[in-house]
Amino acid sequence: MKKEQKTTELRSKIMRSVKSKNTSTEILVRLILRELGIHYRLHRKDLPSKPDIVIPKYKTVIFVNGCFWHGHNCKKGRLPKTNVDFWKTKIKNNKHRDKRAHKELEKLGWTTLVIWQCETKDLFLLKNFLIDSLNLNQ
Ligand SMILES: [Zn+2]
């Protein structure tokens, strides 16, 4: 194999893994919902801010938030040490937007759940959170 070819292949491999990292949290949540027999829809455009996961039967929407972009108060949500002001403003705006979206959805009668990326490490807890939030054990 030529060197150049190898580099391109590696690059696309990395790109793929970066991409899938962003959505892997959402995929986990979807897997658990499927296991629980919950029907959901994705990114419904007719709802404010296109929630990641929509569960019509329970009138519930789920946002799967990346800790960094949505300013979670955890290790992964820490701001970079350079361009602090830029990141501060950016994340603050994101948080405002989230808050507004949740309010709008709640006004329309939807329950809003937020699942943070860092909270999906423990699948057992995640599953229990979903069971509790959707009142499935009643
Ligand atoms: Zn977090």
Short mmCIF file of C-alpha atoms and ligand atoms in Angstrom, two decimals:
data_model
loop_
_atom_site.label_atom_id
_atom_site.label_comp_id
_atom_site.label_asym_id
_atom_site.label_seq_id
_atom_site.Cartn_x
_atom_site.Cartn_y
_atom_site.Cartn_z
CA MET A 1 0.00 0.00 0.00
CA LYS A 2 1.25 3.46 -0.82
CA LYS A 3 2.00 5.75 2.04
CA GLU A 4 -0.44 8.39 0.97
CA GLN A 5 -3.22 5.89 0.73
CA LYS A 6 -2.50 4.72 4.24
CA THR A 7 -2.68 8.24 5.63
CA THR A 8 -6.00 8.90 3.97
CA GLU A 9 -7.38 5.67 5.32
CA LEU A 10 -6.21 6.45 8.81
CA ARG A 11 -7.68 9.90 8.62
CA SER A 12 -11.06 8.65 7.58
CA LYS A 13 -10.90 6.07 10.33
CA ILE A 14 -10.30 8.81 12.87
CA MET A 15 -13.05 10.96 11.42
CA ARG A 16 -15.44 8.07 11.70
CA SER A 17 -14.54 7.38 15.30
CA VAL A 18 -14.90 11.05 16.23
CA LYS A 19 -18.29 11.16 14.60
CA SER A 20 -19.52 8.02 16.26
CA LYS A 21 -18.27 9.22 19.62
CA ASN A 22 -20.66 12.15 19.43
CA THR A 23 -23.65 9.97 18.87
CA SER A 24 -22.71 6.89 20.84
CA THR A 25 -24.44 8.25 23.93
CA GLU A 26 -27.66 8.68 22.04
CA ILE A 27 -27.37 5.22 20.58
CA LEU A 28 -27.00 3.73 24.05
CA VAL A 29 -30.15 5.45 25.21
CA ARG A 30 -31.97 4.20 22.14
CA LEU A 31 -30.80 0.65 22.75
CA ILE A 32 -32.11 0.72 26.30
CA LEU A 33 -35.44 2.16 25.19
CA ARG A 34 -35.76 -0.58 22.62
CA GLU A 35 -34.97 -3.16 25.27
CA LEU A 36 -37.72 -1.68 27.42
CA GLY A 37 -40.11 -1.91 24.50
CA ILE A 38 -40.55 1.86 24.24
CA HIS A 39 -41.31 3.26 20.82
CA TYR A 40 -39.54 6.46 20.03
CA ARG A 41 -38.95 8.83 17.18
CA LEU A 42 -35.83 10.80 16.40
CA HIS A 43 -35.27 14.52 15.89
CA ARG A 44 -38.86 15.47 15.30
CA LYS A 45 -38.72 18.67 13.37
CA ASP A 46 -42.18 19.82 14.38
CA LEU A 47 -41.11 20.25 18.00
CA PRO A 48 -39.06 23.15 19.37
CA SER A 49 -35.32 22.52 19.07
CA LYS A 50 -35.77 19.08 17.48
CA PRO A 51 -35.33 16.86 20.54
CA ASP A 52 -32.96 13.93 20.07
CA ILE A 53 -35.50 11.32 21.10
CA VAL A 54 -39.27 11.69 21.27
CA ILE A 55 -41.56 9.21 23.02
CA PRO A 56 -45.08 10.16 21.95
CA LYS A 57 -46.89 7.64 24.15
CA TYR A 58 -45.39 9.16 27.28
CA LYS A 59 -45.37 12.69 25.88
CA THR A 60 -41.72 12.80 26.81
CA VAL A 61 -38.70 14.09 24.99
CA ILE A 62 -35.12 13.18 25.77
CA PHE A 63 -32.15 15.36 25.16
CA VAL A 64 -28.85 13.57 25.15
CA ASN A 65 -26.37 16.26 26.05
CA GLY A 66 -22.67 16.30 25.46
CA CYS A 67 -21.14 17.54 28.71
CA PHE A 68 -18.84 20.03 27.06
CA TRP A 69 -21.22 21.68 24.62
CA HIS A 70 -24.07 21.95 27.07
CA GLY A 71 -21.97 23.06 30.02
CA HIS A 72 -22.41 20.19 32.43
CA ASN A 73 -20.98 20.66 35.88
CA CYS A 74 -18.61 17.72 35.63
CA LYS A 75 -15.07 16.86 34.57
CA LYS A 76 -15.99 16.63 30.91
CA GLY A 77 -17.76 19.97 31.04
CA ARG A 78 -14.65 21.92 31.96
CA LEU A 79 -13.68 24.77 29.68
CA PRO A 80 -10.41 24.73 27.77
CA LYS A 81 -7.64 26.87 29.20
CA THR A 82 -7.24 28.90 26.02
CA ASN A 83 -9.82 31.27 24.52
CA VAL A 84 -11.67 31.15 27.79
CA ASP A 85 -13.97 34.07 26.99
CA PHE A 86 -14.93 32.61 23.66
CA TRP A 87 -15.86 29.26 25.17
CA LYS A 88 -17.59 30.83 28.13
CA THR A 89 -19.88 32.84 25.86
CA LYS A 90 -20.48 29.94 23.54
CA ILE A 91 -21.41 27.48 26.26
CA LYS A 92 -23.49 30.08 28.08
CA ASN A 93 -25.49 30.67 24.90
CA ASN A 94 -25.99 26.96 24.47
CA LYS A 95 -27.27 26.67 28.01
CA HIS A 96 -29.69 29.54 27.47
CA ARG A 97 -30.94 27.93 24.31
CA ASP A 98 -31.45 24.62 26.10
CA LYS A 99 -33.39 26.28 28.88
CA ARG A 100 -35.62 28.10 26.42
CA ALA A 101 -36.28 24.92 24.46
CA HIS A 102 -37.22 22.99 27.59
CA LYS A 103 -39.61 25.73 28.64
CA GLU A 104 -41.27 25.80 25.23
CA LEU A 105 -41.67 22.04 25.20
CA GLU A 106 -43.06 22.00 28.70
CA LYS A 107 -45.56 24.66 27.70
CA LEU A 108 -46.73 22.31 24.97
CA GLY A 109 -47.24 19.61 27.57
CA TRP A 110 -44.09 17.60 27.04
CA THR A 111 -41.96 16.22 29.82
CA THR A 112 -38.31 16.95 29.19
CA LEU A 113 -35.58 14.58 30.25
CA VAL A 114 -31.92 15.38 30.00
CA ILE A 115 -29.35 12.64 29.90
CA TRP A 116 -25.76 13.73 30.21
CA GLN A 117 -23.02 12.01 28.31
CA CYS A 118 -21.14 11.29 31.56
CA GLU A 119 -24.21 9.61 33.01
CA THR A 120 -24.32 6.93 30.38
CA LYS A 121 -21.25 5.08 31.60
CA ASP A 122 -23.31 3.07 34.00
CA LEU A 123 -25.92 1.31 31.90
CA PHE A 124 -27.72 -0.09 34.91
CA LEU A 125 -28.24 3.39 36.36
CA LEU A 126 -29.23 4.74 32.99
CA LYS A 127 -31.83 2.06 32.55
CA ASN A 128 -33.21 2.69 36.02
CA PHE A 129 -33.34 6.40 35.35
CA LEU A 130 -35.45 5.77 32.26
CA ILE A 131 -37.71 3.30 34.06
CA ASP A 132 -38.25 5.82 36.86
CA SER A 133 -38.72 8.80 34.60
CA LEU A 134 -41.30 7.03 32.47
CA ASN A 135 -42.97 5.41 35.47
CA LEU A 136 -42.59 1.99 33.92
CA ASN A 137 -42.52 0.08 37.17
CA GLN A 138 -46.04 1.02 38.20
ZN ZN B 1 -21.16 15.46 32.55
#
